[in-house]
Short mmCIF file of C-alpha atoms in Angstrom, two decimals:
data_model
loop_
_atom_site.label_atom_id
_atom_site.label_comp_id
_atom_site.label_asym_id
_atom_site.label_seq_id
_atom_site.Cartn_x
_atom_site.Cartn_y
_atom_site.Cartn_z
CA MET A 41 -0.05 -0.02 0.06
CA ASN A 42 1.17 3.48 -0.92
CA ARG A 43 -0.25 6.64 0.90
CA ILE A 44 -1.26 9.13 -1.14
CA SER A 45 -2.61 12.51 -1.07
CA VAL A 46 -4.51 14.29 -3.54
CA THR A 47 -7.11 17.19 -3.96
CA VAL A 48 -10.49 16.22 -6.02
CA ASP A 49 -12.87 18.75 -6.81
CA GLY A 50 -11.61 21.04 -4.24
CA VAL A 51 -11.58 18.54 -1.40
CA ALA A 52 -8.36 17.01 -0.03
CA TYR A 53 -7.94 13.38 0.56
CA GLN A 54 -5.69 11.10 1.94
CA ASP A 55 -5.60 7.37 1.33
CA ASP A 56 -3.63 4.21 1.28
CA VAL A 57 -3.98 2.54 -2.30
CA GLU A 58 -2.26 -0.20 -4.03
CA PRO A 59 0.00 0.66 -6.76
CA ARG A 60 -1.95 -0.95 -9.41
CA LEU A 61 -5.41 1.19 -8.54
CA LEU A 62 -6.03 3.34 -11.80
CA LEU A 63 -7.11 7.10 -11.23
CA VAL A 64 -10.48 6.43 -12.30
CA HIS A 65 -11.23 3.47 -10.15
CA TYR A 66 -9.86 5.43 -7.26
CA LEU A 67 -12.37 8.50 -8.20
CA ARG A 68 -15.36 5.89 -8.65
CA ASP A 69 -14.87 3.46 -6.16
CA ARG A 70 -13.27 5.03 -3.29
CA LEU A 71 -14.21 8.56 -3.50
CA GLY A 72 -17.83 7.45 -5.05
CA LEU A 73 -17.50 10.45 -7.49
CA THR A 74 -19.17 8.26 -10.25
CA GLY A 75 -19.79 11.12 -12.69
CA THR A 76 -16.75 10.00 -14.35
CA PRO A 77 -17.54 6.99 -16.47
CA ILE A 78 -15.41 4.13 -17.49
CA GLY A 79 -15.96 3.50 -21.44
CA CYS A 80 -13.58 1.35 -23.59
CA ASP A 81 -10.69 0.68 -20.23
CA THR A 82 -8.21 0.65 -23.12
CA GLY A 83 -7.36 4.40 -23.16
CA SER A 84 -8.80 4.90 -26.47
CA CYS A 85 -12.54 6.48 -25.74
CA GLY A 86 -12.02 9.40 -23.68
CA ALA A 87 -15.03 8.90 -21.69
CA CYS A 88 -13.11 8.96 -18.07
CA THR A 89 -10.97 12.14 -19.28
CA VAL A 90 -10.74 14.21 -16.09
CA GLU A 91 -8.15 17.23 -15.39
CA LEU A 92 -4.92 16.39 -13.65
CA ASP A 93 -3.10 19.71 -12.60
CA GLY A 94 -4.55 21.40 -15.12
CA ARG A 95 -4.17 19.04 -18.05
CA SER A 96 -6.76 16.74 -19.63
CA VAL A 97 -5.74 13.02 -18.92
CA LYS A 98 -7.44 9.38 -19.19
CA SER A 99 -8.29 8.48 -15.88
CA CYS A 100 -7.79 4.76 -17.01
CA SER A 101 -4.46 5.35 -18.24
CA VAL A 102 -3.15 7.08 -15.04
CA LEU A 103 -2.11 5.14 -11.56
CA ALA A 104 -3.93 6.63 -8.41
CA VAL A 105 -0.11 6.93 -7.31
CA GLN A 106 0.92 8.97 -10.26
CA ALA A 107 -1.83 11.56 -8.91
CA ASP A 108 -0.31 11.59 -5.54
CA GLY A 109 0.27 15.29 -4.64
CA GLY A 110 -1.84 16.45 -7.43
CA GLU A 111 -5.22 18.16 -8.13
CA VAL A 112 -7.73 16.48 -9.97
CA THR A 113 -11.05 17.86 -11.41
CA THR A 114 -13.90 15.67 -12.55
CA VAL A 115 -16.92 17.03 -14.39
CA GLN A 116 -18.49 16.74 -10.74
CA GLY A 117 -16.14 19.76 -9.81
CA LEU A 118 -17.43 22.24 -12.63
CA GLY A 119 -20.23 24.90 -12.08
CA ALA A 120 -21.02 26.50 -9.22
CA PRO A 121 -20.89 24.67 -5.82
CA THR A 122 -24.72 25.14 -5.48
CA GLY A 123 -25.32 23.20 -8.26
CA GLY A 124 -25.36 25.62 -11.49
CA LEU A 125 -23.91 24.36 -14.65
CA ASP A 126 -20.77 25.95 -15.95
CA SER A 127 -20.71 27.37 -19.62
CA LEU A 128 -19.28 24.13 -21.21
CA GLN A 129 -22.07 22.06 -19.22
CA ARG A 130 -24.63 24.42 -20.22
CA ALA A 131 -23.77 24.75 -23.90
CA PHE A 132 -24.30 20.89 -24.14
CA HIS A 133 -27.79 20.87 -22.49
CA GLU A 134 -28.86 24.08 -24.83
CA LYS A 135 -27.22 22.59 -27.94
CA HIS A 136 -28.65 18.92 -27.11
CA ALA A 137 -25.00 17.91 -27.49
CA LEU A 138 -25.88 14.29 -25.80
CA GLN A 139 -27.84 11.61 -26.30
CA CYS A 140 -27.28 8.83 -24.17
CA GLY A 141 -24.49 11.10 -22.28
CA TYR A 142 -22.00 8.32 -21.65
CA CYS A 143 -19.16 10.28 -23.05
CA THR A 144 -20.51 13.71 -21.72
CA PRO A 145 -18.13 14.29 -18.90
CA GLY A 146 -15.32 13.18 -20.81
CA MET A 147 -16.32 15.35 -23.84
CA ILE A 148 -16.65 18.43 -21.48
CA MET A 149 -13.46 17.73 -19.87
CA ALA A 150 -11.74 17.73 -23.26
CA ALA A 151 -13.35 20.58 -24.52
CA ARG A 152 -12.18 22.73 -21.34
CA ASP A 153 -8.81 21.52 -22.32
CA LEU A 154 -8.91 22.75 -25.82
CA LEU A 155 -10.53 25.94 -24.88
CA ARG A 156 -7.68 26.59 -22.46
CA GLU A 157 -5.15 26.06 -25.34
CA ASN A 158 -7.26 27.66 -27.88
CA PRO A 159 -10.40 30.07 -26.61
CA ASP A 160 -11.41 30.84 -30.24
CA PRO A 161 -11.20 27.63 -32.20
CA THR A 162 -12.44 27.16 -35.73
CA PRO A 163 -15.01 23.93 -35.92
CA ASP A 164 -12.23 21.97 -37.59
CA GLU A 165 -10.03 22.70 -34.60
CA VAL A 166 -12.68 21.59 -31.95
CA ARG A 167 -12.94 18.19 -33.96
CA HIS A 168 -9.28 17.80 -33.87
CA GLY A 169 -9.25 18.81 -30.41
CA LEU A 170 -11.78 16.33 -29.19
CA GLU A 171 -10.57 13.55 -31.55
CA GLY A 172 -9.40 11.24 -28.18
CA ASN A 173 -13.00 11.30 -27.11
CA LEU A 174 -15.74 8.86 -28.94
CA CYS A 175 -19.57 9.40 -28.89
CA ARG A 176 -21.63 6.90 -30.71
CA CYS A 177 -24.98 8.62 -30.68
CA THR A 178 -24.71 12.30 -31.80
CA GLY A 179 -22.63 12.24 -35.05
CA TYR A 180 -20.56 14.81 -33.28
CA GLN A 181 -22.53 17.67 -35.11
CA ASN A 182 -23.98 19.31 -31.78
CA ILE A 183 -20.84 18.58 -29.72
CA VAL A 184 -18.94 20.84 -32.16
CA GLN A 185 -21.84 23.42 -32.03
CA ALA A 186 -21.64 23.44 -28.27
CA VAL A 187 -17.86 23.75 -27.82
CA LEU A 188 -18.29 26.75 -30.28
CA ALA A 189 -21.02 28.21 -28.13
CA ALA A 190 -19.15 28.01 -25.00
CA ALA A 191 -16.07 29.55 -27.02
CA ARG A 192 -18.21 32.43 -28.20
CA GLU A 193 -19.71 33.09 -24.29
CA GLY A 194 -16.09 32.95 -22.76
CA GLN A 195 -14.97 35.36 -25.73
CA GLU A 196 -17.95 37.75 -24.95
CA ALA A 197 -17.38 37.33 -21.17
CA ARG A 198 -13.54 38.69 -22.02
CA THR A 199 -14.55 41.49 -23.59
CA MET B 97 -9.39 -4.63 -16.53
CA ILE B 98 -6.85 -4.09 -13.18
CA PRO B 99 -3.38 -4.92 -13.92
CA ALA B 100 -1.47 -7.74 -12.06
CA ALA B 101 -0.01 -6.34 -8.69
CA PHE B 102 3.38 -4.74 -8.65
CA ASP B 103 5.44 -2.67 -6.24
CA TYR B 104 6.06 1.06 -7.13
CA ARG B 105 8.65 3.48 -6.47
CA ARG B 106 8.98 6.84 -7.62
CA PRO B 107 12.81 8.36 -7.44
CA GLU B 108 13.57 11.96 -7.51
CA SER B 109 17.00 11.68 -9.33
CA VAL B 110 18.30 9.78 -12.34
CA ASP B 111 20.84 8.13 -9.48
CA GLU B 112 18.07 7.14 -7.45
CA ALA B 113 16.33 5.24 -10.34
CA VAL B 114 19.30 3.51 -11.55
CA ALA B 115 19.83 2.34 -7.99
CA ALA B 116 16.20 1.15 -7.85
CA LEU B 117 16.30 -0.93 -11.17
CA ALA B 118 19.97 -2.38 -10.10
CA GLU B 119 18.48 -3.47 -6.99
CA ALA B 120 15.21 -4.95 -8.52
CA GLY B 121 17.04 -6.89 -11.41
CA GLU B 122 15.34 -7.55 -14.87
CA ASP B 123 11.62 -7.97 -13.43
CA ALA B 124 11.35 -3.91 -12.67
CA LYS B 125 10.09 -1.67 -15.80
CA VAL B 126 10.36 2.02 -16.06
CA LEU B 127 7.11 4.09 -16.01
CA ALA B 128 7.46 6.92 -17.94
CA GLY B 129 4.10 8.65 -19.29
CA GLY B 130 2.39 5.26 -19.06
CA GLN B 131 0.39 5.82 -22.21
CA SER B 132 1.54 2.44 -23.70
CA LEU B 133 2.74 0.83 -20.68
CA LEU B 134 -0.59 1.12 -18.65
CA PRO B 135 -2.94 -0.43 -21.13
CA MET B 136 -0.21 -3.48 -21.53
CA LEU B 137 -0.30 -3.96 -17.92
CA ARG B 138 -3.90 -3.73 -17.64
CA LEU B 139 -4.67 -6.21 -20.50
CA ARG B 140 -1.60 -8.16 -18.48
CA LEU B 141 0.49 -8.11 -21.49
CA ALA B 142 3.17 -7.12 -18.94
CA PHE B 143 3.82 -8.56 -15.69
CA PRO B 144 6.70 -6.11 -13.79
CA GLU B 145 7.29 -6.82 -10.15
CA LEU B 146 8.30 -3.35 -9.78
CA LEU B 147 7.57 -0.13 -11.56
CA VAL B 148 10.14 2.72 -11.01
CA ASP B 149 8.15 6.03 -12.22
CA VAL B 150 10.57 8.60 -13.49
CA GLY B 151 7.74 11.19 -13.97
CA ARG B 152 8.76 13.28 -11.27
CA ILE B 153 12.56 13.34 -11.89
CA ASP B 154 12.86 17.26 -13.16
CA GLU B 155 16.57 16.92 -14.82
CA MET B 156 14.90 14.53 -17.35
CA ARG B 157 12.57 17.17 -18.36
CA GLY B 158 12.59 20.09 -20.59
CA VAL B 159 14.48 21.34 -23.91
CA ARG B 160 17.84 22.91 -24.03
CA GLU B 161 20.34 24.06 -26.90
CA GLU B 162 23.82 22.98 -27.43
CA GLU B 163 25.83 24.20 -30.39
CA ASP B 164 25.01 21.73 -32.67
CA ALA B 165 22.38 19.77 -31.20
CA LEU B 166 18.86 20.22 -29.31
CA VAL B 167 18.79 18.13 -26.10
CA ILE B 168 15.79 17.10 -24.97
CA GLY B 169 14.85 15.41 -21.52
CA ALA B 170 13.35 11.97 -22.11
CA MET B 171 10.24 13.02 -19.95
CA THR B 172 9.42 16.06 -21.74
CA THR B 173 5.76 15.14 -22.84
CA HIS B 174 4.40 15.07 -26.27
CA HIS B 175 2.54 18.58 -25.60
CA ASP B 176 5.73 20.28 -24.37
CA VAL B 177 7.63 18.72 -27.21
CA MET B 178 5.22 19.93 -29.80
CA ALA B 179 4.77 23.57 -28.28
CA ASP B 180 8.34 24.47 -27.73
CA PRO B 181 9.71 27.18 -29.81
CA LEU B 182 13.68 25.38 -29.85
CA VAL B 183 11.84 22.09 -31.14
CA ARG B 184 10.12 24.03 -33.72
CA THR B 185 12.87 25.92 -34.81
CA HIS B 186 15.40 23.17 -35.09
CA ALA B 187 13.54 20.26 -35.27
CA GLY B 188 10.08 21.02 -37.07
CA LEU B 189 9.77 17.17 -38.21
CA LEU B 190 9.71 16.28 -34.62
CA ALA B 191 7.00 18.95 -33.84
CA ALA B 192 4.93 18.24 -36.60
CA ALA B 193 4.91 14.36 -36.13
CA THR B 194 4.44 14.73 -32.51
CA GLU B 195 1.00 16.74 -33.14
CA THR B 196 -0.18 13.42 -34.84
CA VAL B 197 0.45 11.33 -32.09
CA ALA B 198 -2.67 9.84 -30.52
CA ASP B 199 -4.99 12.59 -29.05
CA PRO B 200 -4.52 15.88 -26.71
CA ALA B 201 -5.14 13.74 -23.54
CA VAL B 202 -2.69 11.38 -24.59
CA ARG B 203 -0.14 13.83 -25.34
CA ASN B 204 -0.57 15.51 -22.06
CA ARG B 205 0.80 12.44 -20.65
CA GLY B 206 3.11 10.55 -22.89
CA THR B 207 6.64 11.55 -23.33
CA LEU B 208 9.50 11.42 -26.15
CA GLY B 209 11.52 9.00 -24.15
CA GLY B 210 8.69 6.86 -23.27
CA SER B 211 7.96 6.24 -26.99
CA LEU B 212 10.95 5.54 -28.16
CA ALA B 213 12.09 3.10 -25.19
CA HIS B 214 8.77 1.50 -26.03
CA ALA B 215 10.13 0.84 -29.29
CA ASP B 216 6.96 0.20 -31.06
CA PRO B 217 7.47 0.18 -34.55
CA ALA B 218 3.88 1.55 -35.16
CA ALA B 219 4.54 4.53 -32.95
CA ASP B 220 5.56 7.56 -34.86
CA LEU B 221 8.23 9.25 -33.17
CA PRO B 222 10.64 6.19 -33.61
CA ALA B 223 11.10 6.82 -37.23
CA VAL B 224 11.13 10.41 -36.70
CA VAL B 225 13.88 9.96 -34.48
CA LEU B 226 15.80 7.94 -37.00
CA ALA B 227 15.61 10.42 -40.08
CA LEU B 228 16.68 13.15 -37.68
CA ASP B 229 19.81 11.19 -36.96
CA GLY B 230 18.97 11.34 -33.30
CA GLU B 231 20.89 10.11 -30.37
CA LEU B 232 19.75 8.62 -27.54
CA VAL B 233 21.44 9.03 -24.10
CA ALA B 234 21.14 6.30 -21.38
CA THR B 235 22.36 6.22 -17.90
CA GLY B 236 23.11 2.93 -16.12
CA PRO B 237 25.47 1.85 -13.22
CA ARG B 238 28.38 1.94 -15.43
CA GLY B 239 27.65 5.74 -16.17
CA ARG B 240 26.34 7.48 -19.08
CA ARG B 241 26.45 6.32 -22.79
CA THR B 242 25.31 7.71 -26.17
CA ILE B 243 23.60 5.27 -28.74
CA PRO B 244 22.72 6.46 -32.28
CA ALA B 245 19.06 6.21 -33.19
CA ARG B 246 20.22 3.51 -35.79
CA ASP B 247 21.47 1.25 -33.42
CA PHE B 248 18.81 1.65 -30.73
CA PHE B 249 15.96 -0.29 -32.23
CA THR B 250 16.60 -4.15 -32.08
CA ASP B 251 13.36 -5.55 -32.59
CA TYR B 252 9.61 -5.37 -31.89
CA LEU B 253 9.53 -3.58 -28.73
CA GLN B 254 13.19 -4.28 -27.90
CA SER B 255 15.54 -1.49 -27.76
CA ALA B 256 19.40 -1.29 -27.00
CA LEU B 257 18.69 -0.17 -23.23
CA ASN B 258 19.89 -2.58 -21.04
CA PRO B 259 17.20 -3.28 -18.13
CA ASP B 260 19.27 -1.29 -15.80
CA GLU B 261 19.67 1.77 -17.58
CA VAL B 262 17.38 4.79 -18.04
CA LEU B 263 16.88 6.76 -21.20
CA VAL B 264 17.51 10.13 -19.91
CA GLU B 265 17.88 12.29 -22.91
CA VAL B 266 17.34 12.42 -26.44
CA ARG B 267 19.88 14.48 -28.76
CA ILE B 268 18.46 15.89 -32.38
CA PRO B 269 21.28 17.36 -34.46
CA LYS B 270 19.77 20.91 -35.33
CA ALA B 271 18.31 20.54 -38.86
CA GLY B 272 19.31 23.64 -40.45
CA ASN B 273 17.73 24.20 -43.90
CA TRP B 274 15.91 20.91 -44.64
CA GLY B 275 12.56 21.04 -45.53
CA PHE B 276 10.20 18.00 -43.77
CA ARG B 277 7.00 16.04 -43.81
CA TYR B 278 5.47 13.44 -41.67
CA GLU B 279 3.17 11.51 -43.65
CA LYS B 280 0.98 8.97 -41.89
CA PHE B 281 -1.96 6.69 -43.07
CA HIS B 282 -4.39 5.45 -40.38
CA ARG B 283 -8.20 4.47 -40.56
CA ALA B 284 -9.11 6.60 -37.57
CA ALA B 285 -8.23 9.59 -36.26
CA GLN B 286 -6.10 8.56 -33.04
CA ALA B 287 -5.37 4.70 -34.66
CA TRP B 288 -1.73 3.65 -34.82
CA ALA B 289 -0.46 4.22 -38.03
CA ALA B 290 -0.81 1.67 -40.76
CA VAL B 291 2.47 3.27 -42.51
CA GLY B 292 4.09 6.43 -41.76
CA VAL B 293 6.81 8.21 -43.40
CA ALA B 294 9.14 10.77 -41.80
CA VAL B 295 11.08 12.96 -44.71
CA LEU B 296 13.82 15.31 -44.52
CA VAL B 297 14.99 16.75 -47.47
CA ARG B 298 17.73 19.29 -48.24
CA THR B 299 17.59 21.32 -51.88
CA ASP B 300 20.16 22.87 -53.86
CA GLY B 301 19.35 24.95 -56.87
CA GLY B 302 15.94 23.31 -57.43
CA ARG B 303 17.39 19.84 -57.22
CA ILE B 304 17.06 17.31 -53.69
CA ALA B 305 20.86 16.93 -52.53
CA GLU B 306 19.82 14.70 -49.86
CA ALA B 307 17.03 12.98 -48.46
CA ARG B 308 16.57 10.99 -45.27
CA ILE B 309 13.51 8.95 -44.64
CA GLY B 310 12.20 6.96 -41.68
CA LEU B 311 9.32 4.58 -41.92
CA THR B 312 7.00 3.62 -39.27
CA ASN B 313 5.23 0.41 -39.08
CA MET B 314 7.30 -1.37 -42.00
CA GLY B 315 8.94 -4.25 -40.00
CA PRO B 316 9.87 -5.23 -36.56
CA THR B 317 11.73 -1.72 -35.89
CA PRO B 318 11.39 1.79 -37.68
CA VAL B 319 13.60 1.50 -40.86
CA ARG B 320 15.36 4.12 -42.91
CA ALA B 321 14.22 3.75 -46.73
CA ALA B 322 18.02 3.74 -47.64
CA ALA B 323 17.34 3.01 -51.31
CA ALA B 324 14.92 5.58 -51.72
CA GLU B 325 17.06 8.21 -49.97
CA ALA B 326 19.94 7.12 -52.62
CA ALA B 327 17.81 7.31 -55.59
CA LEU B 328 16.40 10.89 -54.77
CA ALA B 329 20.02 12.33 -54.68
CA GLY B 330 20.04 14.73 -57.48
CA ALA B 331 16.23 14.49 -58.28
CA GLU B 332 14.31 17.32 -59.90
CA GLY B 333 10.81 17.77 -60.18
CA PRO B 334 7.67 15.23 -59.15
CA GLU B 335 8.52 12.70 -61.79
CA ASP B 336 12.13 12.06 -60.59
CA VAL B 337 10.46 11.91 -57.15
CA ALA B 338 7.78 9.56 -58.09
CA ARG B 339 10.51 7.46 -59.63
CA ALA B 340 12.70 7.46 -56.53
CA ALA B 341 9.83 6.82 -54.41
CA GLN B 342 9.34 3.42 -56.16
CA ALA B 343 12.47 2.13 -53.86
CA ALA B 344 10.88 3.04 -50.64
CA ALA B 345 10.00 -0.28 -49.76
CA GLU B 346 13.10 -1.58 -50.68
CA GLY B 347 14.36 -3.99 -47.69
CA THR B 348 11.54 -3.61 -45.53
CA ARG B 349 9.64 -6.50 -43.66
CA PRO B 350 6.25 -5.19 -43.03
CA SER B 351 3.70 -7.63 -41.41
CA SER B 352 0.29 -8.33 -42.38
CA ASP B 353 -2.70 -7.86 -40.06
CA LEU B 354 -6.39 -6.54 -39.78
CA TRP B 355 -5.41 -3.03 -41.22
CA GLY B 356 -3.58 -4.16 -44.36
CA SER B 357 -1.38 -6.93 -45.90
CA ALA B 358 2.40 -6.54 -46.41
CA GLU B 359 1.87 -5.69 -49.76
CA TYR B 360 -0.43 -2.84 -49.18
CA ARG B 361 2.11 -1.49 -46.79
CA GLU B 362 4.47 -1.64 -49.58
CA HIS B 363 2.37 0.42 -51.71
CA MET B 364 1.33 2.93 -49.01
CA ALA B 365 5.26 3.41 -48.31
CA ARG B 366 5.76 3.98 -51.92
CA VAL B 367 2.66 6.40 -52.28
CA LEU B 368 3.30 8.29 -48.79
CA THR B 369 7.16 8.54 -49.63
CA ARG B 370 6.31 10.49 -53.03
CA ARG B 371 3.92 12.65 -51.12
CA ALA B 372 6.33 13.44 -48.19
CA VAL B 373 9.05 14.06 -50.58
CA LEU B 374 7.28 16.51 -52.65
CA ALA B 375 5.79 18.16 -49.70
CA ALA B 376 9.17 18.72 -48.14
CA ALA B 377 10.94 19.56 -51.13
CA GLY B 378 8.55 22.51 -51.20
CA PRO B 379 6.87 23.95 -54.37
CA ALA B 380 8.84 23.06 -57.61
#
């Protein structure tokens, strides 16, 4: 067992974990943060994407011990503490960017990383920025629209 | 899918990492960004007893410039490599190819050194570093040694690294005024390359003076397309290039799998070599 200290969605945790425990299992099974789903479990689909120290990562491809000392944000850490949606979450809702919703947490976390690097992306840049995240329902059209809408809102907020 | 149990060490210096590996013997593996190793552990294709995580060793991260070469710390992530101004200036081929590796979340964790040490012939960067005439610097109990890229990749997933050595940095000779292109054919955005072609071209008075070509996934190791390189010397115009590119698959040993037969790969190597050389040489 290895002792880790990690901050998840603003809450500090200390836990003893087996080195082989994956970050996604730590989040879901130990902390009960089931907003981050497990999709393919092979690093391909992006459903389990979270932020680790400010960058998007696939939490099925990170060990919990590698997150020791780090700061993790899951989709559950977005928005206001009272339950309000953040701009990406709201845009996904308003643009109907989901059907079954399984890919949505990962899409939103990947889109956050994309907009941080490129606050004003073209539709093509959005598609490339999300190429590590698979959606089997929507055909991606409304997901791209949602990310562009959130980007516009971010631009307006800055001007 | 849950990996088999292993012990975990996280050294803070190269010396500590080397000591941990020496102590553990052959059953230890170095963990870099983990984007290839962790999927292998989960699928139980690898069973190390100890992982030595070198991801927090500061001296193995970052890019610095020497007179004739760029020195890239092995733990520099793909994201940081492709954004680095020194890499973009002096090793544009590496920056361009790194942009095509997997997807953004994988590039945030995966590292240049990890990708090279994993020695997967389907990975993009081994062929690129081979084309760039890069050198790989390893540290072990007997000190440091420098391994030319052309001696580094020994077989499928096998490198010249000894089990007690850590790949610490990658040296890339400054490219100077070479045109470059990485052409990759894959079936899906984030899939492995069915075939990839990394090209550097130096032109002189409208002719190709020298070409260097590294091939991805055309055998158990990345390989140079030596016959095409030789045929390109002195080439002038698209017809000469097309003729020279016919030699791109000579001496290769591609495998057949569900992404394509060996013959198909040989064909794609010729097509992609022609495209990459024309793009690298610039408008005629």
